[in-house]
Coordinates of C-alpha atoms and ligand atoms in Angstrom, one line a residue:
M6 CA 12.3 -21.6 0.4
N7 CA 12.1 -18.0 1.7
R8 CA 10.7 -17.2 5.0
A9 CA 7.9 -14.6 4.9
F10 CA 9.5 -11.1 5.2
Y11 CA 8.3 -8.7 7.8
V12 CA 9.5 -5.1 8.0
T13 CA 8.3 -2.3 10.3
T14 CA 9.0 1.4 10.8
P15 CA 8.6 2.9 14.2
I16 CA 5.1 4.0 14.7
Y17 CA 5.3 7.8 14.5
Y18 CA 4.4 10.0 17.4
I19 CA 1.5 12.0 16.1
S20 CA 2.4 15.1 18.1
G21 CA 3.1 17.3 15.0
N22 CA 3.7 17.4 11.3
P23 CA 5.9 14.9 9.6
H24 CA 9.3 16.0 8.3
I25 CA 11.7 14.5 5.8
G26 CA 13.2 12.0 8.4
H27 CA 9.8 10.3 8.6
A28 CA 9.6 10.0 4.8
Y29 CA 13.2 8.6 4.9
T30 CA 12.5 5.7 7.3
T31 CA 9.2 4.8 5.6
V32 CA 10.7 4.9 2.1
V33 CA 13.5 2.5 3.2
A34 CA 10.9 0.1 4.6
D35 CA 8.9 0.3 1.4
V36 CA 12.0 -0.5 -0.7
L37 CA 12.8 -3.5 1.5
A38 CA 9.2 -4.8 1.2
R39 CA 8.9 -4.3 -2.5
T40 CA 12.2 -6.1 -3.1
A41 CA 11.4 -9.0 -0.7
R42 CA 8.0 -9.3 -2.4
T43 CA 9.6 -10.2 -5.7
S44 CA 10.7 -13.5 -4.2
G45 CA 8.0 -14.4 -1.6
P46 CA 5.5 -13.1 0.9
A47 CA 6.3 -9.8 2.6
F48 CA 4.4 -7.6 5.0
F49 CA 5.1 -3.9 5.7
L50 CA 3.7 -2.2 8.7
T51 CA 3.7 1.4 9.6
G52 CA 1.4 3.5 11.7
T53 CA 1.0 6.1 14.5
D54 CA 1.6 6.2 18.2
E55 CA -1.3 8.2 19.6
H56 CA -1.4 7.9 23.4
G57 CA 0.5 9.6 26.2
Q58 CA 0.6 12.9 28.0
K59 CA 2.3 14.8 25.2
V60 CA -0.6 14.0 22.9
A61 CA -3.2 14.9 25.6
N62 CA -1.4 18.2 26.2
A63 CA -1.2 19.1 22.6
A64 CA -4.8 18.2 22.0
S65 CA -6.0 20.3 25.0
A66 CA -3.9 23.3 23.8
A67 CA -5.7 23.0 20.5
G68 CA -9.1 22.8 22.2
K69 CA -9.8 19.2 21.0
S70 CA -10.3 15.8 22.5
P71 CA -7.1 13.7 22.1
Q72 CA -9.0 11.3 19.8
Q73 CA -10.2 14.2 17.6
W74 CA -6.8 15.7 17.5
C75 CA -5.3 12.4 16.3
D76 CA -8.0 11.8 13.8
D77 CA -7.4 15.3 12.4
L78 CA -3.7 14.6 11.9
I79 CA -3.9 11.2 10.4
P80 CA -4.6 12.4 6.8
R81 CA -1.4 14.4 6.9
W82 CA 0.7 11.3 7.8
Q83 CA -1.0 9.0 5.4
G84 CA -0.8 11.7 2.7
L85 CA 2.9 11.9 3.2
F86 CA 3.4 8.3 2.5
A87 CA 1.2 8.5 -0.5
A88 CA 3.2 11.5 -1.8
Y89 CA 6.3 9.3 -1.6
H90 CA 4.8 6.3 -3.4
V91 CA 4.9 4.2 -0.2
R92 CA 2.7 1.1 -0.3
Y93 CA 2.3 -0.3 3.2
D94 CA 0.3 -3.4 4.0
D95 CA -1.1 -2.1 7.2
F96 CA -1.3 1.2 9.0
I97 CA -1.8 0.7 12.7
R98 CA -3.1 3.3 15.0
T99 CA -2.6 2.6 18.7
T100 CA -6.1 4.0 19.4
Q101 CA -7.7 1.2 17.4
P102 CA -9.7 -1.3 19.4
R103 CA -7.8 -4.3 17.8
H104 CA -4.6 -2.9 19.3
E105 CA -6.0 -1.8 22.7
R106 CA -7.6 -5.2 23.3
A107 CA -4.3 -7.0 22.5
V108 CA -2.3 -4.7 24.7
Q109 CA -4.6 -5.4 27.6
A110 CA -4.2 -9.2 26.9
V111 CA -0.5 -8.8 27.1
F112 CA -0.8 -6.9 30.4
E113 CA -3.0 -9.6 31.9
R114 CA -0.8 -12.4 30.6
L115 CA 2.3 -10.9 32.2
R116 CA 0.5 -10.0 35.4
D117 CA -0.6 -13.7 35.7
N118 CA 3.0 -14.9 35.2
G119 CA 4.5 -12.4 37.6
D120 CA 6.5 -10.4 35.1
V121 CA 4.1 -7.4 35.8
Y122 CA 3.7 -6.7 39.5
L123 CA 2.5 -3.9 41.8
G124 CA 5.2 -1.7 43.4
K125 CA 5.9 1.9 44.4
Y126 CA 7.5 4.3 41.9
E127 CA 9.4 7.4 42.8
G128 CA 11.6 9.1 40.4
W129 CA 12.3 11.8 37.7
Y130 CA 10.1 11.9 34.6
C131 CA 10.4 13.8 31.4
V132 CA 7.0 14.5 30.0
A133 CA 8.2 15.4 26.5
D134 CA 10.0 12.1 26.1
E135 CA 7.6 10.1 28.3
T136 CA 10.7 8.6 30.0
F137 CA 11.9 8.0 33.5
W138 CA 15.4 8.9 34.4
L139 CA 17.7 7.9 37.2
E140 CA 19.0 10.9 39.1
S141 CA 22.5 10.0 38.0
K142 CA 21.5 10.3 34.4
L143 CA 20.2 13.9 34.6
V144 CA 22.3 16.6 33.2
D145 CA 22.2 19.7 35.4
G146 CA 19.0 18.3 36.9
K147 CA 17.4 18.2 33.4
C148 CA 16.4 15.5 30.9
P149 CA 19.6 14.2 29.2
T150 CA 17.7 13.7 25.9
C151 CA 15.9 17.0 25.4
G152 CA 17.2 19.2 28.1
R153 CA 13.8 20.0 29.5
E154 CA 12.8 20.2 33.2
V155 CA 11.9 16.8 34.7
Q156 CA 9.1 16.1 37.3
W157 CA 9.3 14.1 40.5
L158 CA 6.7 11.4 40.5
S159 CA 5.6 9.2 43.4
E160 CA 2.9 6.7 43.0
D161 CA 1.8 3.0 43.3
D162 CA 2.6 1.6 39.9
W163 CA 2.6 -1.6 37.9
F164 CA 6.2 -2.6 37.1
F165 CA 7.6 -4.7 34.3
R166 CA 10.3 -7.1 35.6
L167 CA 13.0 -6.1 33.2
S168 CA 15.8 -7.1 35.5
K169 CA 14.8 -10.7 35.1
Y170 CA 15.7 -10.7 31.4
R171 CA 19.1 -9.0 31.6
D172 CA 21.2 -12.3 31.5
R173 CA 19.2 -13.7 28.7
L174 CA 19.5 -10.5 26.8
L175 CA 23.2 -10.4 27.3
E176 CA 23.4 -13.9 26.0
H177 CA 21.3 -12.9 23.0
F178 CA 23.5 -10.0 22.2
R179 CA 26.7 -12.1 22.5
S180 CA 25.4 -14.9 20.3
N181 CA 23.8 -12.6 17.7
P182 CA 26.3 -9.8 17.2
E183 CA 24.5 -8.7 14.0
W184 CA 21.0 -8.5 15.5
V185 CA 21.5 -4.8 16.3
R186 CA 23.1 -2.6 13.6
P187 CA 25.1 -0.5 13.1
R188 CA 27.9 -1.7 15.4
S189 CA 28.1 1.6 17.2
V190 CA 24.5 1.2 18.5
Y191 CA 25.1 -2.5 19.4
N192 CA 28.1 -1.5 21.5
E193 CA 26.2 1.3 23.2
M194 CA 23.4 -1.1 24.1
M195 CA 25.8 -3.7 25.3
A196 CA 27.3 -1.1 27.6
L197 CA 23.9 -0.4 29.1
L198 CA 23.2 -4.1 29.6
E199 CA 26.5 -4.5 31.4
E200 CA 25.5 -1.7 33.8
G201 CA 22.5 -3.8 34.7
L202 CA 18.7 -3.3 34.2
E203 CA 16.1 -2.1 36.6
D204 CA 12.4 -2.9 36.6
F205 CA 10.3 0.0 35.3
S206 CA 6.9 1.3 35.8
I207 CA 4.4 0.6 33.1
S208 CA 1.3 2.4 34.6
R209 CA 0.3 6.0 34.8
T210 CA -2.3 7.6 37.0
N211 CA -1.6 11.3 36.5
F212 CA -3.5 11.5 33.2
D213 CA -5.9 9.2 31.4
W214 CA -5.1 9.3 27.7
G215 CA -3.9 5.7 27.2
I216 CA -5.1 2.1 27.3
P217 CA -6.9 1.4 30.6
I218 CA -5.2 -1.1 32.8
P219 CA -7.5 -4.2 33.1
G220 CA -9.2 -4.0 36.5
G221 CA -8.5 -0.3 36.9
G222 CA -5.6 1.6 38.3
G223 CA -4.7 4.1 35.5
V224 CA -3.5 3.7 32.0
I225 CA -0.6 1.7 30.4
Y226 CA 2.7 3.5 29.9
V227 CA 2.7 4.7 26.3
W228 CA 6.0 3.0 25.3
F229 CA 4.8 -0.4 26.6
D230 CA 1.6 0.2 24.6
A231 CA 3.4 1.4 21.5
L232 CA 6.1 -1.3 21.2
L233 CA 3.4 -4.0 21.1
N234 CA 2.0 -2.6 17.8
Y235 CA 4.6 -4.8 16.0
I236 CA 2.8 -7.9 17.1
T237 CA -0.7 -6.8 17.7
A238 CA -1.0 -5.7 14.0
I239 CA -0.1 -9.2 12.7
G240 CA -2.5 -11.1 14.9
W241 CA -0.8 -11.9 18.2
S242 CA -3.5 -13.5 20.4
T243 CA -6.1 -13.2 17.7
D244 CA -4.7 -14.9 14.5
D245 CA -2.0 -17.4 15.4
A246 CA -1.4 -18.7 11.9
R247 CA -0.8 -15.2 10.6
F248 CA 1.3 -14.2 13.6
R249 CA 3.5 -17.4 13.1
T250 CA 4.0 -16.6 9.5
Y251 CA 5.5 -13.1 10.1
W252 CA 7.1 -13.2 13.6
P253 CA 9.9 -12.8 14.3
A254 CA 10.2 -9.6 12.2
S255 CA 13.0 -9.7 9.5
V256 CA 13.9 -6.0 9.9
Q257 CA 12.7 -3.4 12.4
L258 CA 13.8 0.1 11.4
I259 CA 14.3 2.7 14.1
G260 CA 16.1 6.0 14.7
K261 CA 19.1 5.9 17.0
E262 CA 17.4 7.8 19.8
I263 CA 14.9 5.0 20.4
A264 CA 17.4 2.1 20.3
R265 CA 17.1 1.5 24.1
F266 CA 13.4 0.8 23.8
H267 CA 13.8 -1.4 20.8
T268 CA 16.8 -3.5 21.7
I269 CA 16.5 -3.8 25.5
I270 CA 12.9 -3.3 26.6
W271 CA 11.2 -4.7 23.5
P272 CA 13.0 -8.1 23.3
S273 CA 12.5 -8.5 27.1
I274 CA 8.7 -8.0 26.7
L275 CA 8.9 -10.6 23.9
F276 CA 10.8 -13.0 26.0
A277 CA 8.3 -12.6 28.8
L278 CA 5.6 -13.5 26.3
G279 CA 7.5 -16.6 25.2
E280 CA 8.3 -15.0 21.8
E281 CA 11.5 -14.5 19.9
A282 CA 13.4 -11.2 19.4
P283 CA 13.2 -9.6 16.0
Q284 CA 16.0 -10.8 13.6
L285 CA 17.4 -7.4 13.0
V286 CA 16.9 -4.0 14.6
F287 CA 18.6 -1.3 12.4
A288 CA 19.1 2.2 13.8
H289 CA 19.5 4.5 10.9
G290 CA 21.3 7.8 10.9
W291 CA 19.9 11.2 10.9
I292 CA 19.4 13.6 8.1
T293 CA 21.2 16.7 9.0
V294 CA 21.2 20.2 7.7
D295 CA 24.5 22.0 8.4
G296 CA 25.4 19.2 10.7
Q297 CA 22.3 19.6 12.9
K298 CA 19.6 17.0 13.4
I299 CA 16.4 18.2 11.9
G300 CA 13.3 18.5 13.9
K301 CA 10.1 20.5 14.3
S302 CA 12.0 23.7 14.5
W303 CA 13.2 23.4 10.9
G304 CA 9.7 24.0 9.6
N305 CA 9.3 24.3 5.9
A306 CA 13.0 24.0 5.2
V307 CA 12.6 20.3 5.3
D308 CA 8.9 20.1 4.4
P309 CA 8.7 16.6 2.8
F310 CA 5.6 17.5 0.8
A311 CA 7.4 20.5 -0.8
L312 CA 10.4 18.4 -1.6
A313 CA 8.4 15.6 -3.3
E314 CA 6.5 18.3 -5.3
R315 CA 9.7 20.0 -6.4
F316 CA 12.0 17.1 -7.3
G317 CA 9.5 14.3 -7.7
A318 CA 8.9 11.5 -5.2
D319 CA 11.0 9.0 -7.1
S320 CA 13.9 11.3 -7.4
M321 CA 13.7 11.9 -3.6
R322 CA 13.5 8.2 -2.9
Y323 CA 16.6 7.7 -5.1
F324 CA 18.5 10.5 -3.4
L325 CA 17.7 9.3 0.1
L326 CA 19.1 5.8 -0.6
R327 CA 22.0 6.8 -2.8
E328 CA 23.4 9.8 -1.1
A329 CA 24.9 8.1 2.0
P330 CA 25.4 4.6 3.3
F331 CA 22.4 3.5 5.3
G332 CA 23.1 3.8 9.0
S333 CA 25.3 6.9 8.9
D334 CA 24.1 10.5 9.2
F335 CA 23.9 12.5 6.1
S336 CA 23.8 16.1 5.3
Y337 CA 20.9 17.1 3.1
S338 CA 20.7 20.1 0.8
E339 CA 18.5 20.9 -2.1
E340 CA 21.5 21.4 -4.2
K341 CA 22.6 17.8 -3.6
I342 CA 19.1 16.6 -4.5
A343 CA 19.2 18.6 -7.7
Q344 CA 22.6 17.2 -8.6
R345 CA 21.5 13.6 -8.2
H346 CA 18.3 14.3 -10.1
N347 CA 20.0 16.0 -13.0
S348 CA 23.1 13.9 -13.2
D349 CA 22.4 10.3 -12.2
L350 CA 18.7 10.3 -13.2
G351 CA 18.5 12.8 -16.0
N352 CA 21.8 12.5 -17.8
D353 CA 22.6 8.8 -17.1
L354 CA 19.3 7.0 -17.0
G355 CA 16.7 9.3 -18.6
N356 CA 18.9 10.1 -21.5
L357 CA 19.8 6.4 -22.0
L358 CA 16.1 5.7 -22.5
R359 CA 15.4 8.7 -24.7
R360 CA 18.5 8.1 -26.9
S361 CA 17.8 4.4 -27.2
L362 CA 14.2 4.7 -28.1
A363 CA 14.9 7.6 -30.5
M364 CA 17.4 5.5 -32.4
L365 CA 15.1 2.5 -32.5
E366 CA 12.4 4.7 -33.9
K367 CA 14.7 6.1 -36.5
Y368 CA 16.5 2.9 -37.6
R369 CA 14.0 0.2 -36.9
E370 CA 10.6 2.0 -36.8
G371 CA 10.4 1.5 -33.1
I372 CA 10.3 -2.3 -33.3
V373 CA 12.6 -4.4 -31.1
P374 CA 14.9 -6.4 -33.4
P375 CA 15.9 -10.0 -32.9
A376 CA 18.1 -10.9 -29.8
P377 CA 21.8 -11.3 -30.7
G378 CA 22.1 -14.6 -28.8
E379 CA 24.8 -15.3 -26.2
S380 CA 27.0 -12.3 -25.6
A381 CA 29.8 -11.3 -23.3
F382 CA 27.8 -8.3 -22.4
A383 CA 24.9 -10.3 -21.1
Q384 CA 27.3 -12.6 -19.3
R385 CA 28.9 -9.7 -17.5
F386 CA 25.6 -8.7 -15.9
A387 CA 24.1 -12.2 -15.4
D388 CA 24.5 -12.1 -11.6
L389 CA 23.4 -8.5 -11.1
P390 CA 19.8 -9.2 -10.1
L391 CA 20.6 -11.5 -7.3
R392 CA 23.5 -9.5 -6.1
V393 CA 21.4 -6.3 -6.0
R394 CA 18.6 -8.1 -4.1
E395 CA 21.1 -9.4 -1.5
Q396 CA 22.5 -5.9 -1.1
I397 CA 19.1 -4.3 -0.6
L398 CA 17.9 -6.9 1.8
D399 CA 21.1 -6.4 3.8
L400 CA 20.3 -2.6 3.8
R401 CA 23.3 -1.7 1.6
F402 CA 21.2 0.5 -0.7
R403 CA 23.9 2.7 -1.8
E404 CA 26.1 -0.2 -2.9
A405 CA 23.1 -1.8 -4.7
L406 CA 22.5 1.4 -6.7
E407 CA 26.1 1.8 -7.5
D408 CA 26.1 -1.7 -9.0
V409 CA 22.9 -1.1 -11.0
W410 CA 24.6 2.1 -12.3
E411 CA 27.4 -0.1 -13.8
L412 CA 24.8 -1.4 -16.2
V413 CA 23.5 2.2 -16.9
T414 CA 27.1 3.3 -17.6
A415 CA 27.9 0.2 -19.7
L416 CA 24.9 0.8 -22.0
N417 CA 25.7 4.4 -22.5
R418 CA 29.3 3.5 -23.3
R419 CA 28.1 1.0 -25.9
I420 CA 26.3 3.8 -27.7
D421 CA 29.4 6.0 -27.7
D422 CA 31.7 3.1 -28.8
E423 CA 29.6 1.3 -31.4
K424 CA 28.3 4.6 -33.0
P425 CA 24.9 3.4 -34.2
W426 CA 24.6 6.4 -36.5
V427 CA 27.7 5.1 -38.4
L428 CA 26.4 1.5 -38.5
A429 CA 23.1 2.7 -39.9
K430 CA 24.8 4.4 -42.8
S431 CA 26.7 1.4 -44.0
A432 CA 24.9 -1.0 -46.4
D433 CA 26.6 -4.4 -45.4
D434 CA 24.8 -7.1 -43.5
A435 CA 27.4 -7.2 -40.7
S436 CA 26.7 -3.6 -39.8
A437 CA 22.9 -4.2 -39.9
R438 CA 23.3 -7.2 -37.6
Q439 CA 25.5 -5.3 -35.2
L440 CA 23.0 -2.4 -35.1
D441 CA 20.2 -4.9 -34.4
G442 CA 22.2 -6.4 -31.6
L443 CA 23.1 -3.1 -30.1
L444 CA 19.5 -1.8 -30.3
Y445 CA 18.2 -5.0 -28.8
D446 CA 20.7 -4.9 -25.9
L447 CA 19.8 -1.3 -25.2
C448 CA 16.1 -2.1 -24.9
E449 CA 16.8 -5.3 -22.9
G450 CA 19.1 -3.5 -20.6
L451 CA 16.5 -0.8 -20.0
R452 CA 14.0 -3.5 -19.2
W453 CA 16.3 -4.9 -16.6
L454 CA 16.9 -1.5 -15.2
A455 CA 13.2 -0.9 -14.9
V456 CA 12.8 -4.2 -13.0
L457 CA 15.8 -3.6 -10.7
L458 CA 15.0 0.0 -9.9
H459 CA 11.3 -0.6 -9.5
P460 CA 11.4 -0.9 -5.7
V461 CA 13.3 2.4 -5.4
M462 CA 11.4 4.3 -8.1
P463 CA 8.1 2.6 -8.5
E464 CA 6.4 5.3 -10.6
R465 CA 9.2 6.4 -13.0
T466 CA 10.1 2.8 -13.7
Q467 CA 6.5 2.1 -14.7
E468 CA 6.8 4.9 -17.2
M469 CA 10.0 3.3 -18.5
W470 CA 8.2 0.0 -18.8
R471 CA 5.4 1.7 -20.7
Q472 CA 7.8 3.4 -23.1
L473 CA 9.5 0.1 -23.7
G474 CA 6.1 -1.2 -24.9
L475 CA 5.7 -3.6 -22.0
V476 CA 2.6 -4.1 -19.9
D477 CA 2.9 -6.7 -17.0
G478 CA 5.7 -8.1 -15.1
I479 CA 7.8 -5.2 -13.8
D480 CA 7.5 -6.8 -10.3
R481 CA 8.6 -10.2 -11.4
D482 CA 11.0 -12.5 -9.5
W483 CA 14.5 -11.3 -10.0
S484 CA 15.9 -14.8 -9.8
V485 CA 14.3 -15.7 -13.1
L486 CA 15.3 -12.5 -14.9
R487 CA 17.2 -13.6 -18.1
W488 CA 18.9 -11.6 -20.8
G489 CA 17.1 -12.1 -24.1
E490 CA 13.5 -12.4 -22.8
L491 CA 12.4 -9.1 -24.4
A492 CA 10.3 -10.3 -27.3
Q493 CA 11.4 -9.4 -30.8
G494 CA 8.7 -7.3 -32.5
T495 CA 7.8 -5.4 -29.3
R496 CA 6.6 -1.9 -30.4
T497 CA 8.2 0.7 -28.2
L498 CA 6.3 4.0 -27.3
P499 CA 8.8 6.8 -26.8
G500 CA 7.4 9.5 -24.5
D501 CA 8.3 12.5 -22.4
A502 CA 11.7 12.8 -20.5
L503 CA 11.8 10.6 -17.5
F504 CA 13.6 13.2 -15.3
P505 CA 13.2 16.7 -16.7
R506 CA 16.1 18.9 -15.7
I507 CA 15.6 21.0 -12.6
E508 CA 17.5 24.3 -12.6
F509 CA 18.9 24.8 -9.1
V510 CA 19.6 28.4 -8.0
S511 CA 21.3 28.6 -4.7
S512 CA 19.8 31.3 -2.5
Ligands
ZN10 ZN1 13.2 14.9 27.7

């Protein structure tokens, strides 16, 4: 029996407009959830991180209250995910009362057990990153992450007793060498652990845009608040049965730059609460343009709305998963997207559907002929569905798509090799049977492709399904997918090209 699958994206800092990197992480989570859901319960959480000084500053610069400022940005974020055909189960906002109450409950629980205590904080603080830095970590006296000026803070603060969990965390890293991937990030985090961990401040008194500390004394540090979303959303402290169903999370997707928060601080908070660490934290690579990490300054060059509009959301989803192994950085260009769209999707897959249905129309009036029975061809692909599912759930998307493409290629080759236009001209029964068998396998293969590619391209595969004359079942369990299930007599409905060619003119 499969455990319930739970996947999260980072909750996105709502300080500006989304870029293609946000679409990337969220699409990956969506593909995982859709694939897992074919064999059992799955839950996919995303959302927005809305507290902290950076949000308060941005709101005040815009002449709005922080809450109003966040409320005004939310449609842009939710609209992005809709534009990329993302179907999440829950969208948490850290300003929601359900989250705020649970975060306060965590604070009280840890204060009661001594893992949160009152102390004095003095140190360097980067406002932009909401991060404290040891003097030794500063670069030329500035924030090592963003290069901005840091401020000296001195105040009475509530601390989280991170140091207490260092040994347990080291043990956890050693006995679960795959719990942080890729390996480079695991090694980096191990090095930090070996240096030792210091308790850190989780209260702020210099501004008030955050969750109030129970009993007064400022607001809770935004990272402490934000990390908890992964458990507050699924019912920690309010719905124990639901929480036990989904926790620990199966996969938590993050960007490399927030690995320290998610693989050192987050599991320690969980340990303090008596909960388990997530099963896998995966730090994916960055999308780069000319080797540089994209960010706000790239503006419209990487506007994810414009890209989905131009190439189609499903083509973008395919590109993001197919172009580079998940985990490594990859260099993005519109030319590369256009190539994938025209070649893999248009020529290989789209033409396969168009040619197959056109021949079925011409030679068999669009009606699926009888299945040919046991065949070496069906045998060859019998294990494809389970292999692909395993690859996807192991975040090897590129490999999974390459394997699916072997079926695409094999079907195209059969058309070239068996020459249905020649078979159709000869009058003997053997040719007619061979043509039946070929046309059947083409339609059945396309049905399989629609099922296996559905998590990656949810909308275009529905169109394939419709053209194949099918109605329900595209999201069926892959472990019971059998060659030969396509019913004889199905009336296909050829339609428009799946992936119309896009002319790319380099500027
Ligand atoms: Zn910084």
